[in-house]
């Protein structure tokens, strides 16, 4: 499975996320409160709203449409109306670049 | 468009799906990410303060009402208590259902459960109906929270100022939910995994009402009902008054909240009771912004929105003639003007949807 260069480390403020589109798919890349980077599918499992406009609080991403919440480290659905977990992707940092492994 | 069918199983619901309206992307004003992050930031302190004030006032007014029971002095206490129970609970239910009132999840959930009981809504069912209301605001047949259906039935509106229809609908549904779970209509928007929660919540609410009724019988006084249950009737008027203004008389079957929602500037007491939901265009466009930040959001995006109505009276002056006209001509709606600084309404999209929003229907 290929590693894709998604963005620079300083493209994302800490405790925030950006949208990353690649090969017809959309992803969300997070800069966590722990300084680590994380990646998930880019749209909510409830109604496919882009998560990039949502709010990151600690290790939660909140969907901007219905306020459903996921733990972006594991993808676990944490608050209704989301019931289906979010897909996560491995991330590594190469120098100043954030790489994600897409399947 | 003609006669509307508000059933989730009806022709309008089917047409909204087939035309692509339910899947369309809604308009929202561009706001810089840093500004939006600041507006979305959560805090416990404003809602803790407001909740202490609300429940403190309720206790004080109920105590005053009980102490003066049997004299005319009791009336103002119950009028004040009723509005807080039967109207402020609506806004607390609403804001906590979004999870934005408090930063701490258990606080949101605690106030949500208490408010759901007071406003007579099943907390498990209504969480989902409100999600649909935000996804498909005023799409006929799809939005289960359309307060004013067309053609307007004035008698129903008047009855609901006293919560009559809501309460008459609530209790049979409560018993049905408690015995057999969600109704077929509710199952169209409540996921199957949540159905047991609907039944459990209904059983808890029903048990509290039965205990209150038993207390009434045991004491031979309606006083327990003045505290629990009846305020949903005698105190409902404020939440109905403000709730009608949210969307009443405006467009349906559109994908721009500037067309189907109304922002009304209000006095501070109504804003406390209503928890700033008078900024309703702003709330629908950005539902992740907490109630306490809505005035700031209004300032940030007002140049892209229709001018707000300047008072509750001004809102009714705009809405009421439209509702009356919708009694005979249900395609009529008020189309509100945008300021020159705003991005225009997407007339092209709305006219492309078959049978939706005829251009000549607007005022």
Short mmCIF file of C-alpha atoms in Angstrom, two decimals:
data_model
loop_
_atom_site.label_atom_id
_atom_site.label_comp_id
_atom_site.label_asym_id
_atom_site.label_seq_id
_atom_site.Cartn_x
_atom_site.Cartn_y
_atom_site.Cartn_z
CA UNK A 1 0.00 0.00 0.00
CA UNK A 2 1.48 3.36 -1.00
CA UNK A 3 2.55 6.16 1.32
CA UNK A 4 1.30 9.49 0.07
CA UNK A 5 2.79 12.89 0.80
CA UNK A 6 -0.22 14.68 2.30
CA UNK A 7 1.05 18.01 3.64
CA UNK A 8 3.77 19.81 5.57
CA UNK A 9 3.83 19.50 9.33
CA UNK A 10 3.30 23.22 9.72
CA UNK A 11 0.26 23.21 7.45
CA UNK A 12 -1.90 22.17 10.40
CA UNK A 13 -2.14 24.05 13.69
CA UNK A 14 -1.97 21.89 16.78
CA UNK A 15 -5.48 20.65 17.79
CA UNK A 16 -6.78 21.20 14.27
CA UNK A 17 -7.20 19.38 10.97
CA UNK A 18 -7.13 19.90 7.24
CA UNK A 19 -8.78 18.20 4.30
CA UNK A 20 -6.60 16.20 1.89
CA UNK A 21 -7.96 14.85 -1.41
CA UNK A 22 -6.17 12.11 -3.31
CA UNK A 23 -7.18 9.84 -6.18
CA UNK A 24 -10.87 10.57 -5.84
CA UNK A 25 -10.93 10.03 -2.07
CA UNK A 26 -10.99 12.60 0.69
CA UNK A 27 -9.10 12.37 3.98
CA UNK A 28 -8.79 14.38 7.18
CA UNK A 29 -5.30 14.95 8.59
CA UNK A 30 -5.06 15.93 12.25
CA UNK A 31 -2.36 17.56 14.36
CA UNK A 32 -3.24 16.24 17.80
CA UNK A 33 -2.89 17.86 21.19
CA UNK A 34 -0.07 15.36 21.81
CA UNK A 35 1.88 16.76 18.84
CA UNK A 36 1.31 13.57 16.82
CA UNK A 37 -0.36 13.47 13.39
CA UNK A 38 -3.36 11.28 12.57
CA UNK A 39 -5.46 10.55 9.48
CA UNK A 40 -9.04 9.41 8.99
CA UNK A 41 -11.58 9.29 6.20
CA UNK A 42 -12.53 12.85 5.35
CA UNK A 43 -16.30 12.65 5.65
CA UNK A 44 -18.65 11.82 8.51
CA UNK A 45 -20.12 8.30 8.51
CA UNK A 46 -23.55 9.76 9.30
CA UNK A 47 -24.27 11.95 6.29
CA UNK A 48 -20.94 12.33 4.49
CA UNK A 49 -20.32 15.91 5.56
CA UNK A 50 -16.67 16.99 5.28
CA UNK A 51 -15.05 16.90 8.70
CA UNK A 52 -12.48 19.58 7.82
CA UNK A 53 -14.92 22.30 8.91
CA UNK A 54 -15.47 20.63 12.27
CA UNK A 55 -14.04 21.27 15.70
CA UNK A 56 -11.11 19.38 17.20
CA UNK A 57 -11.30 19.08 20.98
CA UNK A 58 -8.54 17.06 22.62
CA UNK A 59 -8.71 13.77 20.67
CA UNK A 60 -12.24 14.30 19.31
CA UNK A 61 -13.34 15.57 15.95
CA UNK A 62 -16.88 16.95 15.91
CA UNK A 63 -18.84 16.91 12.66
CA UNK A 64 -19.86 20.45 11.68
CA UNK A 65 -23.38 19.44 10.63
CA UNK A 66 -24.88 17.36 13.44
CA UNK A 67 -22.18 17.50 16.11
CA UNK A 68 -21.48 13.77 16.05
CA UNK A 69 -18.06 13.02 17.51
CA UNK A 70 -15.27 10.56 16.73
CA UNK A 71 -11.98 9.77 18.44
CA UNK A 72 -9.69 10.52 15.53
CA UNK A 73 -6.94 8.26 16.90
CA UNK A 74 -9.11 5.15 16.61
CA UNK A 75 -12.03 6.34 14.48
CA UNK A 76 -14.46 5.26 17.19
CA UNK A 77 -17.90 6.89 17.02
CA UNK A 78 -18.37 8.60 20.40
CA UNK A 79 -21.54 10.69 20.21
CA UNK A 80 -24.87 10.44 18.38
CA UNK A 81 -25.92 10.85 15.66
CA UNK A 82 -22.83 8.98 14.50
CA UNK A 83 -23.05 5.23 15.02
CA UNK A 84 -20.52 3.91 12.48
CA UNK A 85 -16.80 4.23 13.17
CA UNK A 86 -14.56 6.35 10.99
CA UNK A 87 -11.84 4.66 8.96
CA UNK A 88 -8.31 5.54 10.08
CA UNK A 89 -5.02 5.45 8.15
CA UNK A 90 -1.42 5.04 9.29
CA UNK A 91 0.62 8.24 9.40
CA UNK A 92 4.34 8.89 9.56
CA UNK A 93 6.36 12.10 9.52
CA UNK A 94 9.32 12.28 7.13
CA UNK A 95 11.28 15.39 8.04
CA UNK A 96 8.78 18.19 7.61
CA UNK A 97 6.30 16.13 5.57
CA UNK A 98 3.22 14.23 6.79
CA UNK A 99 2.78 10.93 4.94
CA UNK A 100 -0.32 8.75 5.05
CA UNK A 101 -0.66 5.15 3.96
CA UNK A 102 -3.79 4.78 1.86
CA UNK A 103 -5.39 1.48 1.05
CA UNK B 1 -46.43 23.01 -6.38
CA UNK B 2 -49.96 22.93 -4.97
CA UNK B 3 -51.08 20.65 -2.16
CA UNK B 4 -48.22 19.56 0.10
CA UNK B 5 -47.92 16.06 1.51
CA UNK B 6 -46.01 16.14 4.81
CA UNK B 7 -46.02 12.37 5.34
CA UNK B 8 -42.56 10.76 5.37
CA UNK B 9 -44.09 8.09 3.14
CA UNK B 10 -45.79 10.57 0.75
CA UNK B 11 -45.20 11.94 -2.72
CA UNK B 12 -43.28 15.05 -1.63
CA UNK B 13 -40.83 13.02 0.44
CA UNK B 14 -40.24 10.76 -2.57
CA UNK B 15 -39.82 13.72 -4.90
CA UNK B 16 -37.32 15.43 -2.57
CA UNK B 17 -35.14 12.31 -2.70
CA UNK B 18 -35.52 11.68 -6.44
CA UNK B 19 -34.85 15.30 -7.41
CA UNK B 20 -31.57 15.31 -5.49
CA UNK B 21 -32.78 17.93 -3.04
CA UNK B 22 -32.02 15.80 0.01
CA UNK B 23 -28.45 15.19 -1.13
CA UNK B 24 -27.73 18.78 -2.19
CA UNK B 25 -25.07 20.85 -0.46
CA UNK B 26 -26.49 23.75 1.57
CA UNK B 27 -25.22 27.28 1.20
CA UNK B 28 -23.02 28.65 3.93
CA UNK B 29 -21.18 31.93 4.28
CA UNK B 30 -17.39 31.77 4.05
CA UNK B 31 -15.79 32.36 7.43
CA UNK B 32 -12.00 32.24 7.96
CA UNK B 33 -10.98 29.05 9.75
CA UNK B 34 -9.34 30.87 12.68
CA UNK B 35 -12.47 32.96 13.26
CA UNK B 36 -14.70 29.88 13.07
CA UNK B 37 -12.49 27.92 15.46
CA UNK B 38 -12.77 30.75 17.94
CA UNK B 39 -16.55 30.85 17.53
CA UNK B 40 -16.90 27.07 17.90
CA UNK B 41 -14.78 26.93 21.08
CA UNK B 42 -16.61 25.24 23.95
CA UNK B 43 -16.89 26.42 27.51
CA UNK B 44 -18.78 25.20 30.56
CA UNK B 45 -19.03 28.49 32.40
CA UNK B 46 -21.79 30.36 30.46
CA UNK B 47 -24.13 27.36 30.55
CA UNK B 48 -23.37 26.55 34.22
CA UNK B 49 -24.19 30.16 35.11
CA UNK B 50 -27.40 30.10 33.06
CA UNK B 51 -28.44 26.69 34.40
CA UNK B 52 -27.96 27.77 38.02
CA UNK B 53 -30.02 30.91 37.33
CA UNK B 54 -32.74 28.92 35.50
CA UNK B 55 -33.17 26.11 38.03
CA UNK B 56 -32.72 28.54 40.93
CA UNK B 57 -35.53 30.74 39.61
CA UNK B 58 -37.72 27.70 39.02
CA UNK B 59 -37.24 26.55 42.61
CA UNK B 60 -37.96 30.04 43.92
CA UNK B 61 -41.08 30.54 41.80
CA UNK B 62 -42.43 27.07 42.59
CA UNK B 63 -41.84 27.67 46.30
CA UNK B 64 -43.63 31.01 46.04
CA UNK B 65 -46.51 29.40 44.17
CA UNK B 66 -46.88 26.63 46.73
CA UNK B 67 -46.63 29.04 49.65
CA UNK B 68 -49.37 31.30 48.26
CA UNK B 69 -51.55 28.50 46.87
CA UNK B 70 -55.21 29.30 47.36
CA UNK B 71 -54.80 33.07 46.95
CA UNK B 72 -54.53 35.30 43.89
CA UNK B 73 -50.90 36.00 44.83
CA UNK B 74 -50.10 32.54 43.54
CA UNK B 75 -50.83 33.47 39.90
CA UNK B 76 -47.68 35.46 39.02
CA UNK B 77 -45.47 32.78 40.59
CA UNK B 78 -46.98 30.07 38.40
CA UNK B 79 -46.92 32.24 35.28
CA UNK B 80 -43.19 32.80 35.76
CA UNK B 81 -42.51 29.17 36.71
CA UNK B 82 -44.56 27.96 33.76
CA UNK B 83 -42.55 29.90 31.19
CA UNK B 84 -39.29 28.58 32.58
CA UNK B 85 -40.63 25.00 32.66
CA UNK B 86 -42.69 25.00 29.48
CA UNK B 87 -40.56 27.29 27.30
CA UNK B 88 -36.98 27.59 28.57
CA UNK B 89 -36.85 23.78 28.58
CA UNK B 90 -37.33 23.89 24.80
CA UNK B 91 -34.16 25.90 24.22
CA UNK B 92 -32.18 23.87 26.78
CA UNK B 93 -33.35 20.66 25.13
CA UNK B 94 -32.34 22.08 21.77
CA UNK B 95 -28.89 23.37 22.62
CA UNK B 96 -27.95 20.30 24.66
CA UNK B 97 -29.14 18.00 21.86
CA UNK B 98 -26.44 19.64 19.76
CA UNK B 99 -23.94 19.06 22.55
CA UNK B 100 -22.73 22.63 22.32
CA UNK B 101 -24.13 24.24 25.49
CA UNK B 102 -21.45 22.82 27.77
CA UNK B 103 -17.95 21.64 27.00
CA UNK B 104 -18.38 18.68 29.37
CA UNK B 105 -20.47 15.90 27.76
CA UNK B 106 -22.21 14.67 30.94
CA UNK B 107 -23.45 18.19 31.66
CA UNK B 108 -24.99 18.43 28.19
CA UNK B 109 -26.59 15.06 28.64
CA UNK B 110 -27.95 15.76 32.13
CA UNK B 111 -29.65 19.01 31.08
CA UNK B 112 -30.82 17.33 27.85
CA UNK B 113 -32.57 14.55 29.77
CA UNK B 114 -34.23 16.93 32.26
CA UNK B 115 -35.31 19.33 29.51
CA UNK B 116 -36.65 16.51 27.34
CA UNK B 117 -38.88 15.43 30.20
CA UNK B 118 -40.17 18.94 30.85
CA UNK B 119 -40.84 19.75 27.19
CA UNK B 120 -42.49 16.30 26.73
CA UNK B 121 -40.18 14.91 24.08
CA UNK B 122 -38.69 11.46 24.05
CA UNK B 123 -34.95 12.19 24.35
CA UNK B 124 -33.98 9.23 22.17
CA UNK B 125 -36.47 9.98 19.39
CA UNK B 126 -36.05 13.72 19.22
CA UNK B 127 -32.27 13.64 19.04
CA UNK B 128 -32.73 12.02 15.64
CA UNK B 129 -35.64 14.09 14.43
CA UNK B 130 -33.59 17.19 15.10
CA UNK B 131 -30.62 15.81 13.15
CA UNK B 132 -33.00 15.37 10.21
CA UNK B 133 -34.34 18.90 10.75
CA UNK B 134 -30.81 20.19 10.28
CA UNK B 135 -30.01 17.98 7.28
CA UNK B 136 -33.22 18.70 5.45
CA UNK B 137 -34.63 21.88 6.93
CA UNK B 138 -38.19 22.46 5.74
CA UNK B 139 -37.99 19.93 2.93
CA UNK B 140 -41.63 18.83 2.74
CA UNK B 141 -42.11 15.20 3.79
CA UNK B 142 -38.53 14.89 5.01
CA UNK B 143 -38.22 17.34 7.90
CA UNK B 144 -40.19 15.95 10.88
CA UNK B 145 -40.04 19.30 12.73
CA UNK B 146 -42.01 21.58 10.41
CA UNK B 147 -43.92 23.77 12.86
CA UNK B 148 -46.27 25.47 10.39
CA UNK B 149 -47.56 23.22 7.66
CA UNK B 150 -49.36 24.64 4.65
CA UNK B 151 -52.13 25.51 4.24
CA UNK B 152 -51.97 27.28 7.58
CA UNK B 153 -54.43 26.05 10.19
CA UNK B 154 -54.83 29.01 12.54
CA UNK B 155 -56.84 27.07 15.12
CA UNK B 156 -53.96 24.64 15.51
CA UNK B 157 -51.48 27.47 15.97
CA UNK B 158 -53.63 29.06 18.66
CA UNK B 159 -54.18 25.75 20.47
CA UNK B 160 -50.47 25.14 20.48
CA UNK B 161 -49.75 28.45 22.20
CA UNK B 162 -51.10 26.49 25.16
CA UNK B 163 -49.33 23.28 24.17
CA UNK B 164 -52.68 21.56 23.70
CA UNK B 165 -51.94 19.66 20.49
CA UNK B 166 -48.39 18.81 21.55
CA UNK B 167 -49.62 17.34 24.83
CA UNK B 168 -52.53 15.49 23.20
CA UNK B 169 -50.08 13.93 20.75
CA UNK B 170 -47.42 13.29 23.38
CA UNK B 171 -49.25 11.03 25.79
CA UNK B 172 -50.59 8.42 23.33
CA UNK B 173 -47.13 8.29 21.74
CA UNK B 174 -45.53 7.99 25.18
CA UNK B 175 -47.70 5.00 26.07
CA UNK B 176 -47.11 3.42 22.67
CA UNK B 177 -43.34 3.98 22.91
CA UNK B 178 -43.32 2.52 26.44
CA UNK B 179 -45.22 -0.59 25.35
CA UNK B 180 -43.84 -1.30 21.87
CA UNK B 181 -40.99 1.11 21.09
CA UNK B 182 -40.89 3.71 18.30
CA UNK B 183 -43.80 4.21 15.91
CA UNK B 184 -43.42 3.37 12.19
CA UNK B 185 -43.05 7.09 11.44
CA UNK B 186 -40.30 7.44 14.05
CA UNK B 187 -38.51 4.44 12.62
CA UNK B 188 -37.94 6.44 9.39
CA UNK B 189 -35.38 8.63 11.18
CA UNK B 190 -34.34 6.73 14.33
CA UNK B 191 -31.68 4.06 13.66
CA UNK B 192 -32.65 0.55 14.75
CA UNK B 193 -29.79 0.43 17.26
CA UNK B 194 -31.50 3.29 19.16
CA UNK B 195 -35.00 1.79 19.34
CA UNK B 196 -34.49 0.25 22.82
CA UNK B 197 -33.46 3.69 24.13
CA UNK B 198 -36.75 5.14 22.87
CA UNK B 199 -38.68 2.54 24.85
CA UNK B 200 -36.57 2.91 28.01
CA UNK B 201 -36.92 6.71 28.06
CA UNK B 202 -40.68 6.45 27.49
CA UNK B 203 -41.02 4.06 30.43
CA UNK B 204 -39.10 6.41 32.75
CA UNK B 205 -41.18 9.44 31.72
CA UNK B 206 -44.41 7.49 32.02
CA UNK B 207 -43.45 6.29 35.51
CA UNK B 208 -42.84 9.89 36.66
CA UNK B 209 -46.22 11.03 35.30
CA UNK B 210 -47.99 8.08 36.94
CA UNK B 211 -46.28 8.87 40.26
CA UNK B 212 -47.35 12.52 39.95
CA UNK B 213 -50.93 11.46 39.21
CA UNK B 214 -50.88 9.15 42.24
CA UNK B 215 -49.66 12.06 44.36
CA UNK B 216 -52.57 14.17 43.09
CA UNK B 217 -55.04 11.44 44.10
CA UNK B 218 -53.37 10.93 47.47
CA UNK B 219 -53.33 14.63 48.37
CA UNK B 220 -56.61 15.58 46.70
CA UNK B 221 -54.88 18.63 45.18
CA UNK B 222 -53.72 19.51 41.68
CA UNK B 223 -50.67 21.21 43.15
CA UNK B 224 -48.31 18.37 42.10
CA UNK B 225 -49.50 18.84 38.51
CA UNK B 226 -48.84 22.56 38.73
CA UNK B 227 -45.20 21.63 39.37
CA UNK B 228 -44.90 18.67 36.96
CA UNK B 229 -46.80 18.40 33.69
CA UNK B 230 -49.26 21.30 33.54
CA UNK B 231 -46.58 23.99 33.06
CA UNK B 232 -46.00 22.42 29.63
CA UNK B 233 -49.45 23.85 28.87
CA UNK B 234 -49.69 27.11 30.79
CA UNK B 235 -46.06 28.06 30.11
CA UNK B 236 -45.70 26.99 26.47
CA UNK B 237 -46.60 30.31 24.88
CA UNK B 238 -43.09 31.77 24.83
CA UNK B 239 -41.43 28.86 23.06
CA UNK B 240 -44.29 28.69 20.55
CA UNK B 241 -44.05 32.43 19.93
CA UNK B 242 -40.32 32.30 19.30
CA UNK B 243 -40.46 28.93 17.56
CA UNK B 244 -42.97 30.08 14.95
CA UNK B 245 -40.62 32.90 14.01
CA UNK B 246 -37.83 30.47 13.17
CA UNK B 247 -39.20 29.46 9.78
CA UNK B 248 -42.84 30.62 9.63
CA UNK B 249 -43.97 32.15 6.33
CA UNK B 250 -40.61 31.59 4.66
CA UNK B 251 -39.65 29.29 1.78
CA UNK B 252 -39.71 25.51 1.94
CA UNK B 253 -37.86 23.04 -0.29
CA UNK B 254 -34.76 25.22 -0.65
CA UNK B 255 -31.11 24.65 0.31
CA UNK B 256 -30.21 28.10 1.62
CA UNK B 257 -31.01 28.88 5.24
CA UNK B 258 -31.18 32.58 4.41
CA UNK B 259 -34.37 31.73 2.52
CA UNK B 260 -36.05 29.43 5.02
CA UNK B 261 -34.94 30.76 8.43
CA UNK B 262 -35.36 34.04 10.27
CA UNK B 263 -33.09 35.96 12.65
CA UNK B 264 -34.99 38.22 15.06
CA UNK B 265 -33.39 40.62 17.53
CA UNK B 266 -35.04 40.27 20.95
CA UNK B 267 -35.12 41.62 24.47
CA UNK B 268 -32.65 40.09 26.96
CA UNK B 269 -35.31 38.17 28.93
CA UNK B 270 -36.58 36.40 25.81
CA UNK B 271 -33.01 35.73 24.76
CA UNK B 272 -32.32 34.10 28.14
CA UNK B 273 -35.42 31.94 27.85
CA UNK B 274 -34.65 31.16 24.20
CA UNK B 275 -30.88 30.82 24.72
CA UNK B 276 -30.04 33.03 21.72
CA UNK B 277 -31.84 30.85 19.18
CA UNK B 278 -33.25 34.10 17.81
CA UNK B 279 -30.05 34.03 15.70
CA UNK B 280 -31.65 31.26 13.74
CA UNK B 281 -30.12 31.68 10.29
CA UNK B 282 -26.72 31.69 11.95
CA UNK B 283 -27.58 28.61 14.03
CA UNK B 284 -28.72 26.59 11.03
CA UNK B 285 -25.77 27.62 8.91
CA UNK B 286 -23.24 26.80 11.65
CA UNK B 287 -24.89 24.47 14.21
CA UNK B 288 -21.56 23.77 15.92
CA UNK B 289 -21.35 27.33 17.27
CA UNK B 290 -22.58 27.42 20.92
CA UNK B 291 -25.52 29.63 21.86
CA UNK B 292 -23.30 32.07 23.77
CA UNK B 293 -21.21 32.77 20.64
CA UNK B 294 -24.15 33.36 18.28
CA UNK B 295 -24.19 37.17 18.74
CA UNK B 296 -20.52 37.21 17.68
CA UNK B 297 -21.26 34.92 14.74
CA UNK B 298 -24.08 37.26 13.72
CA UNK B 299 -21.63 40.18 13.66
CA UNK B 300 -19.15 38.14 11.63
CA UNK B 301 -21.56 37.13 8.84
CA UNK B 302 -24.41 39.66 8.90
CA UNK B 303 -23.29 41.24 5.62
CA UNK B 304 -24.15 37.98 3.87
CA UNK B 305 -27.59 37.57 5.47
CA UNK B 306 -30.98 39.26 5.14
CA UNK B 307 -31.41 42.06 7.66
CA UNK B 308 -32.78 40.64 10.94
CA UNK B 309 -36.24 41.56 12.14
CA UNK B 310 -35.73 44.17 14.83
CA UNK B 311 -38.16 42.78 17.41
CA UNK B 312 -40.58 39.92 18.08
CA UNK B 313 -43.41 42.24 17.02
CA UNK B 314 -41.61 43.07 13.75
CA UNK B 315 -41.10 39.36 13.11
CA UNK B 316 -44.80 38.67 13.58
CA UNK B 317 -45.69 41.66 11.42
CA UNK B 318 -43.77 40.01 8.60
CA UNK B 319 -44.82 36.43 9.29
CA UNK B 320 -48.49 36.66 10.22
CA UNK B 321 -49.79 38.09 6.89
CA UNK B 322 -47.80 35.40 5.08
CA UNK B 323 -49.35 32.65 7.19
CA UNK B 324 -52.81 34.07 6.53
CA UNK B 325 -52.13 34.13 2.79
CA UNK B 326 -50.87 30.53 2.95
CA UNK B 327 -54.32 29.53 4.23
CA UNK B 328 -55.65 29.96 0.68
CA UNK B 329 -52.51 29.92 -1.47
CA UNK B 330 -50.01 27.53 -0.01
CA UNK B 331 -47.22 28.26 -2.50
CA UNK B 332 -46.91 31.81 -1.17
CA UNK B 333 -43.85 32.65 0.93
CA UNK B 334 -41.88 35.68 2.06
CA UNK B 335 -38.66 36.04 0.14
CA UNK B 336 -36.33 38.20 2.19
CA UNK B 337 -33.98 40.68 0.54
CA UNK B 338 -30.24 40.30 0.82
CA UNK B 339 -27.90 43.24 1.38
CA UNK B 340 -25.74 44.29 -1.61
CA UNK B 341 -22.72 42.72 0.13
CA UNK B 342 -24.27 39.24 0.18
CA UNK B 343 -23.77 36.38 -2.24
CA UNK B 344 -27.05 35.93 -4.13
CA UNK B 345 -29.55 33.13 -3.60
CA UNK B 346 -29.01 30.22 -5.96
CA UNK B 347 -32.16 30.87 -8.04
CA UNK B 348 -30.78 28.68 -10.82
CA UNK B 349 -30.54 25.63 -8.59
CA UNK B 350 -33.94 26.08 -7.03
CA UNK B 351 -35.65 26.51 -10.38
CA UNK B 352 -33.92 23.41 -11.73
CA UNK B 353 -35.57 21.20 -9.15
CA UNK B 354 -38.86 19.96 -10.64
CA UNK B 355 -41.89 21.37 -8.92
CA UNK B 356 -39.85 23.19 -6.30
CA UNK B 357 -40.14 26.86 -5.35
CA UNK B 358 -41.95 28.45 -8.28
CA UNK B 359 -40.32 31.84 -8.79
CA UNK B 360 -43.64 33.67 -9.01
CA UNK B 361 -44.68 32.43 -5.59
CA UNK B 362 -42.37 34.80 -3.77
CA UNK B 363 -43.48 38.14 -2.49
#
